[in-house]
mmCIF file of C-alpha atoms and ligand atoms in Angstrom:
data_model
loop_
_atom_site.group_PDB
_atom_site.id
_atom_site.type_symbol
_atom_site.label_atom_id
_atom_site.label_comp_id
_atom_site.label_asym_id
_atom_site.label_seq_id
_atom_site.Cartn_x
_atom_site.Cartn_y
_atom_site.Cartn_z
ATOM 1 C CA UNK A 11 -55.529 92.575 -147.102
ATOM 2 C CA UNK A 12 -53.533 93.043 -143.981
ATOM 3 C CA UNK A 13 -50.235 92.461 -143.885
ATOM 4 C CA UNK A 14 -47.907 91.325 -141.048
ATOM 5 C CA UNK A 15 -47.677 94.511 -139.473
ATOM 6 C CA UNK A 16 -51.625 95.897 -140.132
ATOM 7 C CA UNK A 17 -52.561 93.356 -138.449
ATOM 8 C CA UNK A 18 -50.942 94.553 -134.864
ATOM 9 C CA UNK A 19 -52.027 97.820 -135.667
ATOM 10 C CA UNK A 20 -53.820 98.723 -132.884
ATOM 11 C CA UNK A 21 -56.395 101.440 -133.701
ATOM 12 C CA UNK A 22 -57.518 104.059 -130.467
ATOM 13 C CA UNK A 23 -59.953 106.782 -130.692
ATOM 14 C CA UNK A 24 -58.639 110.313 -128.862
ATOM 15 C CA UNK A 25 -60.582 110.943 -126.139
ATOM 16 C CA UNK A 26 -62.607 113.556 -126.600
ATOM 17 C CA UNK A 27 -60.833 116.594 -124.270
ATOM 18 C CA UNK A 28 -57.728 115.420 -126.163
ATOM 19 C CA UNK A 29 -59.330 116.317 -130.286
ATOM 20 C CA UNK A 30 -60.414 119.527 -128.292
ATOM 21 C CA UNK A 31 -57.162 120.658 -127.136
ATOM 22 C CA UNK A 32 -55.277 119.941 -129.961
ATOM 23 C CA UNK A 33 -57.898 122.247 -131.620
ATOM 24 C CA UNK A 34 -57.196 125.128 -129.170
ATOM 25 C CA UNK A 35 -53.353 124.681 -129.572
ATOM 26 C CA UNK A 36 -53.692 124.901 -133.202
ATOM 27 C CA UNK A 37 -56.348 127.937 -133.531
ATOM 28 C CA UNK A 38 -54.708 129.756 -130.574
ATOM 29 C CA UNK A 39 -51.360 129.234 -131.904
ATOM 30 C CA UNK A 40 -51.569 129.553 -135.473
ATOM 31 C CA UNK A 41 -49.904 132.779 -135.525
ATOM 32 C CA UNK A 42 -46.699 131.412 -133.655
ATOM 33 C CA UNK A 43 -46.614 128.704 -135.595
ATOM 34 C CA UNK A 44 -42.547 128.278 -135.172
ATOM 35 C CA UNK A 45 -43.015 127.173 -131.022
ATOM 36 C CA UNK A 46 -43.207 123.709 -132.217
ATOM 37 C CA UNK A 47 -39.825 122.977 -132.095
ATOM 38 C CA UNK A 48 -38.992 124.667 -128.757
ATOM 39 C CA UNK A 49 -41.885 122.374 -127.312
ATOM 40 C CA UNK A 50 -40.313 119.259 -129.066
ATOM 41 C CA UNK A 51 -36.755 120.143 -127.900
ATOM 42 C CA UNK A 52 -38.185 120.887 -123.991
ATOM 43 C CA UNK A 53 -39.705 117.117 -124.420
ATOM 44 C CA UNK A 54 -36.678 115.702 -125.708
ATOM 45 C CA UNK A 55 -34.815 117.491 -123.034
ATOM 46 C CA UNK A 56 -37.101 115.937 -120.102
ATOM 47 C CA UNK A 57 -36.415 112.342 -122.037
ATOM 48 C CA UNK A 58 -32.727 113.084 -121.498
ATOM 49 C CA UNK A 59 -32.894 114.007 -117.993
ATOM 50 C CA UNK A 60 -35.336 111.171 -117.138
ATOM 51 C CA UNK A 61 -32.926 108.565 -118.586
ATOM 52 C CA UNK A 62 -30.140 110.167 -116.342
ATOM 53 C CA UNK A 63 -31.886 110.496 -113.164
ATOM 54 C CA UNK A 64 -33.257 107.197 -113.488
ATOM 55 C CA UNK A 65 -29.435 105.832 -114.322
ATOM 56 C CA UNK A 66 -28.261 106.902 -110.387
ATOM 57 C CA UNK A 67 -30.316 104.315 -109.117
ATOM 58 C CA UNK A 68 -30.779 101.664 -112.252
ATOM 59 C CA UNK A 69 -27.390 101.281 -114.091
ATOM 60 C CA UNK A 70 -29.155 99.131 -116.483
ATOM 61 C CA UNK A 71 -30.962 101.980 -118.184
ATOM 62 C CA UNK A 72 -27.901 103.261 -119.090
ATOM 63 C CA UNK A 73 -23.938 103.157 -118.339
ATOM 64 C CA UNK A 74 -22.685 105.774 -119.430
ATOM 65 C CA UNK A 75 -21.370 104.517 -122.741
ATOM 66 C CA UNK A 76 -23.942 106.255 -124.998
ATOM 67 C CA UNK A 77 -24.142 109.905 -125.340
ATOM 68 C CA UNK A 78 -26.853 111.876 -124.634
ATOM 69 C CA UNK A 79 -28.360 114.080 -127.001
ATOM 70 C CA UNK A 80 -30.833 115.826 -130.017
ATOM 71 C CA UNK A 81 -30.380 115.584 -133.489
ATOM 72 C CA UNK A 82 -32.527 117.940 -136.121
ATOM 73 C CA UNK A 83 -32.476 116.146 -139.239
ATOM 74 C CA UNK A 84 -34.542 117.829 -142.613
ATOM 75 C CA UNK A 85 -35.663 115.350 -145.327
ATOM 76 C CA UNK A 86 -36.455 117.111 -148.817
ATOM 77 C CA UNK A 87 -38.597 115.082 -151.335
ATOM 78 C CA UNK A 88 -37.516 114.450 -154.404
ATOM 79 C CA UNK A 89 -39.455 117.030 -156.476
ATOM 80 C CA UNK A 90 -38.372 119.171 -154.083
ATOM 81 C CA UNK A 91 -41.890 120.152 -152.544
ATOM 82 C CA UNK A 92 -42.240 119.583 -149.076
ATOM 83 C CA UNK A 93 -40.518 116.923 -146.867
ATOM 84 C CA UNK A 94 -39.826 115.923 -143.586
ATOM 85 C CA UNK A 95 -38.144 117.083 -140.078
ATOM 86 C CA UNK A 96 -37.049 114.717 -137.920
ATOM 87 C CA UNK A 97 -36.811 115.418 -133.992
ATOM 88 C CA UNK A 98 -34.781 112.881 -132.283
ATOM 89 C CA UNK A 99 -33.407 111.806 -128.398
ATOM 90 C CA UNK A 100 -31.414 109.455 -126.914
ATOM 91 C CA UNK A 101 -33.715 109.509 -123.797
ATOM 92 C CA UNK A 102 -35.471 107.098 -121.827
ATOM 93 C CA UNK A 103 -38.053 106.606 -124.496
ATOM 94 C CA UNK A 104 -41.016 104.926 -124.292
ATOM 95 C CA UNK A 105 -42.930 101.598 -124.641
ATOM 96 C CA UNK A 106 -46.415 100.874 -127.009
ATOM 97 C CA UNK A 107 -48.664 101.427 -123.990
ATOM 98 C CA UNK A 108 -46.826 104.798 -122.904
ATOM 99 C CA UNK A 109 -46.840 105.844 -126.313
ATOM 100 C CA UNK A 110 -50.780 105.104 -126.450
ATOM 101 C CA UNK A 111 -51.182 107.178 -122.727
ATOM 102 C CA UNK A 112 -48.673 109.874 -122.905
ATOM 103 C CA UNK A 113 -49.478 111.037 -126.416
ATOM 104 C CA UNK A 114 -53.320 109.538 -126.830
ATOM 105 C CA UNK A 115 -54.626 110.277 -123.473
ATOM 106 C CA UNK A 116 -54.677 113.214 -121.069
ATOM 107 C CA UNK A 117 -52.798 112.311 -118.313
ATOM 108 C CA UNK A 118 -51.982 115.829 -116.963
ATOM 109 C CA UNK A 119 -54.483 116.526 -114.221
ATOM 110 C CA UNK A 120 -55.638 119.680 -113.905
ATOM 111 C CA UNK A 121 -56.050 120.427 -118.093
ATOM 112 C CA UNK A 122 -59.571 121.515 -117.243
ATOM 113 C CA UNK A 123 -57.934 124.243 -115.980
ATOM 114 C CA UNK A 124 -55.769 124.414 -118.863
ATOM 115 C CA UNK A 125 -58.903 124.410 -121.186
ATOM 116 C CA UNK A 126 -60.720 126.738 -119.249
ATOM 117 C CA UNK A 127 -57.987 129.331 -119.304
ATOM 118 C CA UNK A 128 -56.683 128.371 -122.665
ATOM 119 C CA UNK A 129 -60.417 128.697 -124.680
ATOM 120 C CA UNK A 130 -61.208 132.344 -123.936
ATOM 121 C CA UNK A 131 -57.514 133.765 -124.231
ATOM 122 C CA UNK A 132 -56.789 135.378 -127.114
ATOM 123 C CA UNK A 133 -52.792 135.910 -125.835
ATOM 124 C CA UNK A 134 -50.751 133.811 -127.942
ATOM 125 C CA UNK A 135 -48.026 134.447 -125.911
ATOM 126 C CA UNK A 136 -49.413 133.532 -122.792
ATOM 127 C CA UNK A 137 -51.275 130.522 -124.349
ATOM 128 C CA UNK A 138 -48.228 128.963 -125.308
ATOM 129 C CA UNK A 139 -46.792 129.490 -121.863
ATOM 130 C CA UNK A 140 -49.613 127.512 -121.088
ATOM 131 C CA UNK A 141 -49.491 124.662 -123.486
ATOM 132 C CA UNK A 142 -45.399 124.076 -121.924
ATOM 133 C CA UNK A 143 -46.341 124.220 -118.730
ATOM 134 C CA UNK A 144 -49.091 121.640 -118.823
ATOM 135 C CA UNK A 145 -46.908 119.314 -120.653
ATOM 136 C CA UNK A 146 -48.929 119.498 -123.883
ATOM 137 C CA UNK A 147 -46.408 121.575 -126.306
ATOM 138 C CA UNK A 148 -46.485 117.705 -128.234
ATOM 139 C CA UNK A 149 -49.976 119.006 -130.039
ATOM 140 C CA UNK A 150 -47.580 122.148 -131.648
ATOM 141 C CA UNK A 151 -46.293 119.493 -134.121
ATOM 142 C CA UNK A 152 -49.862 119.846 -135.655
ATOM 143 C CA UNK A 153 -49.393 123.285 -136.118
ATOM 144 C CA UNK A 154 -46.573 122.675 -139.181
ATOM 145 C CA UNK A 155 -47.491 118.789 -139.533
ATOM 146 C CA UNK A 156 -50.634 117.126 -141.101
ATOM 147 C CA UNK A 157 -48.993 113.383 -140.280
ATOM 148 C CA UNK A 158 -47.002 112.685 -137.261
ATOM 149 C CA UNK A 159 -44.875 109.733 -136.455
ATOM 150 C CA UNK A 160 -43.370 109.012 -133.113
ATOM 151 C CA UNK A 161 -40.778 106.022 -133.150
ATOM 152 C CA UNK A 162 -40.048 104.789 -129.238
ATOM 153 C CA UNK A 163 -37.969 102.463 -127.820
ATOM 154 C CA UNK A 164 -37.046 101.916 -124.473
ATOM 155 C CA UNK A 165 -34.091 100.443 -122.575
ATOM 156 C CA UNK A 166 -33.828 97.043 -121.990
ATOM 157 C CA UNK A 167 -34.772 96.315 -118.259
ATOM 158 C CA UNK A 168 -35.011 93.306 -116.013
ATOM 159 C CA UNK A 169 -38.950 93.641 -116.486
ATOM 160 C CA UNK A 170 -38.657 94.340 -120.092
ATOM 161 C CA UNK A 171 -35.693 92.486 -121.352
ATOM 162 C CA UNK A 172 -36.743 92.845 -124.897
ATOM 163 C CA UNK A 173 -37.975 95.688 -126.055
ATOM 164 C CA UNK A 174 -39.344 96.361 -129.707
ATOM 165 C CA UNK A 175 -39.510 99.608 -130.982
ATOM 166 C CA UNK A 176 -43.367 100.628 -132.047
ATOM 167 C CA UNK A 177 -44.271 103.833 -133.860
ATOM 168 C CA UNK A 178 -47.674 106.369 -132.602
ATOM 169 C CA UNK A 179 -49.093 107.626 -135.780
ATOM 170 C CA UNK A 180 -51.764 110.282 -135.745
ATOM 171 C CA UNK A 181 -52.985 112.353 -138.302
ATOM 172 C CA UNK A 182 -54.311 116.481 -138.084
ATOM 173 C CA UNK A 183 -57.584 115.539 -139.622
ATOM 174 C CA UNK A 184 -58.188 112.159 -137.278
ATOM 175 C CA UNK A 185 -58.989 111.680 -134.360
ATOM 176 C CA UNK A 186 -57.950 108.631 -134.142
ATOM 177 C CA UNK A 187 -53.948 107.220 -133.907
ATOM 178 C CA UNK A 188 -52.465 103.922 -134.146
ATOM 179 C CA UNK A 189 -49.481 102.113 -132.404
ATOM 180 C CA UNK A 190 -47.356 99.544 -133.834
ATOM 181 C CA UNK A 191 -44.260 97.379 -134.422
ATOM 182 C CA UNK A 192 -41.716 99.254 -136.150
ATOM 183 C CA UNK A 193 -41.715 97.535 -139.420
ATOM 184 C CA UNK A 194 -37.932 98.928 -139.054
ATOM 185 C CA UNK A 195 -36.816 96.961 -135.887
ATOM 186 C CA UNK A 196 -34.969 98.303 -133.308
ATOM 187 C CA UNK A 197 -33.326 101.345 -135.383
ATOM 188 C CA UNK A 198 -32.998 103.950 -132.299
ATOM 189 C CA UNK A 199 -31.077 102.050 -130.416
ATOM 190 C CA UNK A 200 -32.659 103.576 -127.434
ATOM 191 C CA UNK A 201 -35.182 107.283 -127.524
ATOM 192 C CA UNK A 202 -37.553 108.602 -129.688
ATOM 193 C CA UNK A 203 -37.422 109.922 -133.246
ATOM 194 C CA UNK A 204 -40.384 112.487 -134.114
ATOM 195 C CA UNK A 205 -41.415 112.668 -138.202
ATOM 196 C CA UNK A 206 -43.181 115.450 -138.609
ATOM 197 C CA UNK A 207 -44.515 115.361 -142.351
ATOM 198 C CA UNK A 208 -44.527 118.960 -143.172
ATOM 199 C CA UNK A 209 -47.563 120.859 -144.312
ATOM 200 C CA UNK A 210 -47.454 122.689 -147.828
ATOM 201 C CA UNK A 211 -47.225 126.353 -145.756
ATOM 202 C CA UNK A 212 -44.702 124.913 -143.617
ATOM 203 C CA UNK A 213 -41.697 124.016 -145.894
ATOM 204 C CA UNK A 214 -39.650 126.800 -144.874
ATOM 205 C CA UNK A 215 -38.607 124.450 -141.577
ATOM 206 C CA UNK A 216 -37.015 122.198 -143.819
ATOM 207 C CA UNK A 217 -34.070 124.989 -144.348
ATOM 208 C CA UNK A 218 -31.042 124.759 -142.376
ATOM 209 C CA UNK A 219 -30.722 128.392 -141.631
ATOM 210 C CA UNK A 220 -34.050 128.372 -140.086
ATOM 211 C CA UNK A 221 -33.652 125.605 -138.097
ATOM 212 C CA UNK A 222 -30.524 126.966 -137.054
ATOM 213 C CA UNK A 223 -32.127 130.256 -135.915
ATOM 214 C CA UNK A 224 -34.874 128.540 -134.535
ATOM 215 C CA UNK A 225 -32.628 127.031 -132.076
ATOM 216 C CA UNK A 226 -31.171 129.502 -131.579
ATOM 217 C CA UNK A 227 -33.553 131.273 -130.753
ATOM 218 C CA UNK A 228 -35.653 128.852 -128.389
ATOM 219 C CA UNK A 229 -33.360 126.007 -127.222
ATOM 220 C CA UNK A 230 -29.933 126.350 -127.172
ATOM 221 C CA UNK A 231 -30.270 127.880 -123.525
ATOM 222 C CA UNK A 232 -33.118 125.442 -121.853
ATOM 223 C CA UNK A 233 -31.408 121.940 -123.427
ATOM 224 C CA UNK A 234 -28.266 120.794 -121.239
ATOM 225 C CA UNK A 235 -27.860 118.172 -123.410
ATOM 226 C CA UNK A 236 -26.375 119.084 -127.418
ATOM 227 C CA UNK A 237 -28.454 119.795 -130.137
ATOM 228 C CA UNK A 238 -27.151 118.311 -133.478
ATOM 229 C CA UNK A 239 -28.648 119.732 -137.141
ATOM 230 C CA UNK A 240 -27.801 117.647 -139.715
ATOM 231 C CA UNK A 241 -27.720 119.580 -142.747
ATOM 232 C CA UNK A 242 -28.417 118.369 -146.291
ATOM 233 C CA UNK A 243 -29.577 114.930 -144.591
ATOM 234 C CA UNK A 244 -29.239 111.857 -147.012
ATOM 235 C CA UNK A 245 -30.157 108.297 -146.016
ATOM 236 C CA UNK A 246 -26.792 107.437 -145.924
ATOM 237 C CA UNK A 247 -24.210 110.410 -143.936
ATOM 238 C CA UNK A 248 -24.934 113.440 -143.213
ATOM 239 C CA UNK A 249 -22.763 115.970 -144.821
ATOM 240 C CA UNK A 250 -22.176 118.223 -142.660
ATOM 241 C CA UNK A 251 -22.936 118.352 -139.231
ATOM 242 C CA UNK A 252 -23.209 121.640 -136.790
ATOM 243 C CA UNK A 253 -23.238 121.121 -133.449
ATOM 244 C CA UNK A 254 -25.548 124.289 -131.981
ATOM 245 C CA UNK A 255 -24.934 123.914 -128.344
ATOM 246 C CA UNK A 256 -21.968 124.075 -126.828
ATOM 247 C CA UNK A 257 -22.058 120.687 -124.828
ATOM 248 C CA UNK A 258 -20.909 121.427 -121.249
HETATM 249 C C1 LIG B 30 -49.613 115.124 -125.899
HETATM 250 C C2 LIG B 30 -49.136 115.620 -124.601
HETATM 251 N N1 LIG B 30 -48.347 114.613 -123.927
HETATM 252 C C3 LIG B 30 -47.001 114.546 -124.052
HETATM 253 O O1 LIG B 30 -46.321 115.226 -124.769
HETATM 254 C C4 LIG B 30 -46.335 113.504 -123.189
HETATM 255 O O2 LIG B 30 -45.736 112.524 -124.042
HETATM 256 C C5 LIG B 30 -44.479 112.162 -123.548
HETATM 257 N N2 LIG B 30 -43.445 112.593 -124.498
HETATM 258 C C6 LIG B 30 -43.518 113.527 -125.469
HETATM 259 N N3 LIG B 30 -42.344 113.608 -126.130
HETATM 260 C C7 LIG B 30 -41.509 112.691 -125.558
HETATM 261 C C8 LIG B 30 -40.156 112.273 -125.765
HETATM 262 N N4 LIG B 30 -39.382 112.810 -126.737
HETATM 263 N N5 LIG B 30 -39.640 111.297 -124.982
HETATM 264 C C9 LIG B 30 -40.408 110.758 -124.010
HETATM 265 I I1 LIG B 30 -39.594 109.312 -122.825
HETATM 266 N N6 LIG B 30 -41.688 111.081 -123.735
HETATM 267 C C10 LIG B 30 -42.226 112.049 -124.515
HETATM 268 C C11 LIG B 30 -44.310 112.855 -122.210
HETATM 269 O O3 LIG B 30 -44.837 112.015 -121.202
HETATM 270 C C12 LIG B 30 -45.195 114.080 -122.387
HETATM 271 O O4 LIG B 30 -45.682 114.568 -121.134
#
């Protein structure tokens, strides 16, 4: 039976172009298989900036108070096989229906473009130039991940006074995803928090020294906001925590 939650689960089907292109990012990509966290990080980044643009003119979005930035968290299970990475912002974040269009629908015009310059190339490289620049580097999470979760929650504004954080869910092998209530509440405060349930090949981006090289590598440079790994993540306080970017 459904319980409280199920029962707002809203169910959508993909529309077709969007099953397709997540196909070419993953079969084009496969072999650079580590770009998913540079696209995460540039979408995180754009969050960030969109939050403080939108501040000059709407102080309600945010004062100042909060700070701005990325945190890289890895989640081990227990028997030590697999886990979880967690991609979070403080951004603007987003509400159940954005959620549903930005990361269900294909918004971007101009992707039939993409596709028809994406399908024939055989240049990873220059495919996954592509995929940034059209604003779909989201589908890379499918390239280490066979279960994503994307936790949203927006600012309170004078239109939405009350915001409840909902969750996109979306599996590799579906193409459908859901949207719902949080069963958490209002945890982020304000942003997004990616869970990207690791696939069995993928477990080496739940070490620290990857991740750290990986941002290294990819992000430090394009995020203007700080990137946070915690290390050796529990439930309750991080251990250790390396800041990777010099904040400005
Ligand atoms: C699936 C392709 N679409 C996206 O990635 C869009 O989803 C939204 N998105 C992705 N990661 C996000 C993020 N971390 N914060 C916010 I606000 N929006 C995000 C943006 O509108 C992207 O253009």
């Amino acid at each position: 039976d459904a319980g409280p939650v199920d029962t707002l689960k809203v169910k959508h089907n993909y529309q077709s172009d969007v099953s397709r292109l997540r196909k070419i990012v993953i079969n084009s990509l496969y072999s650079h298989q580590e770009i998913f966290l540079r696209e995460l990080i540039s979408n995180a980044n754009d969050a960030l900036e969109k939050l403080r643009l939108t501040a000059l003119t709407d102080k309600s979005v945010w004062d100042g108070s909060d700070p701005l930035n990325i945190t890289i968290k890895s989640m081990k299970n227990e028997d030590g096989k697999g886990g979880c990475l967690v991609v979070a912002d403080t951004g603007i974040g987003m509400t159940p229906e954005e959620l549903a269009t930005n990361l269900g629908t294909l918004a971007k015009s101009g992707t039939s473009d993409f596709l028809a310059r994406a399908e024939g190339s055989t240049d990873a490289t220059a495919t996954g130039n592509l995929i940034g620049a059209f604003g779909l580097g989201f589908y890379s999470s499918f390239l280490v991940a066979d279960r994503v979760e994307v936790a949203s929650l927006p600012p309170a504004t004078a239109k939405n006074p009350n915001p409840q954080q909902h969750v996109f869910t979306s599996s590799a092998d579906d193409s459908t995803f859901e949207v719902y209530p949080d069963p958490r509440g209002n945890t982020l405060g304000r942003g997004t928090e990616i869970t990207l349930h690791l696939k069995p090949d993928a477990s080496e981006y739940l070490e620290d020294a990857t991740l750290s090289a990986l941002v290294h590598k990819h992000s430090a440079f394009s995020s203007s906001f700080p990137i946070y790994l915690f290390e050796r993540w529990t439930e309750e306080v991080p251990e250790e925590i390396e800041e990777v970017t010099p904040s400005e």
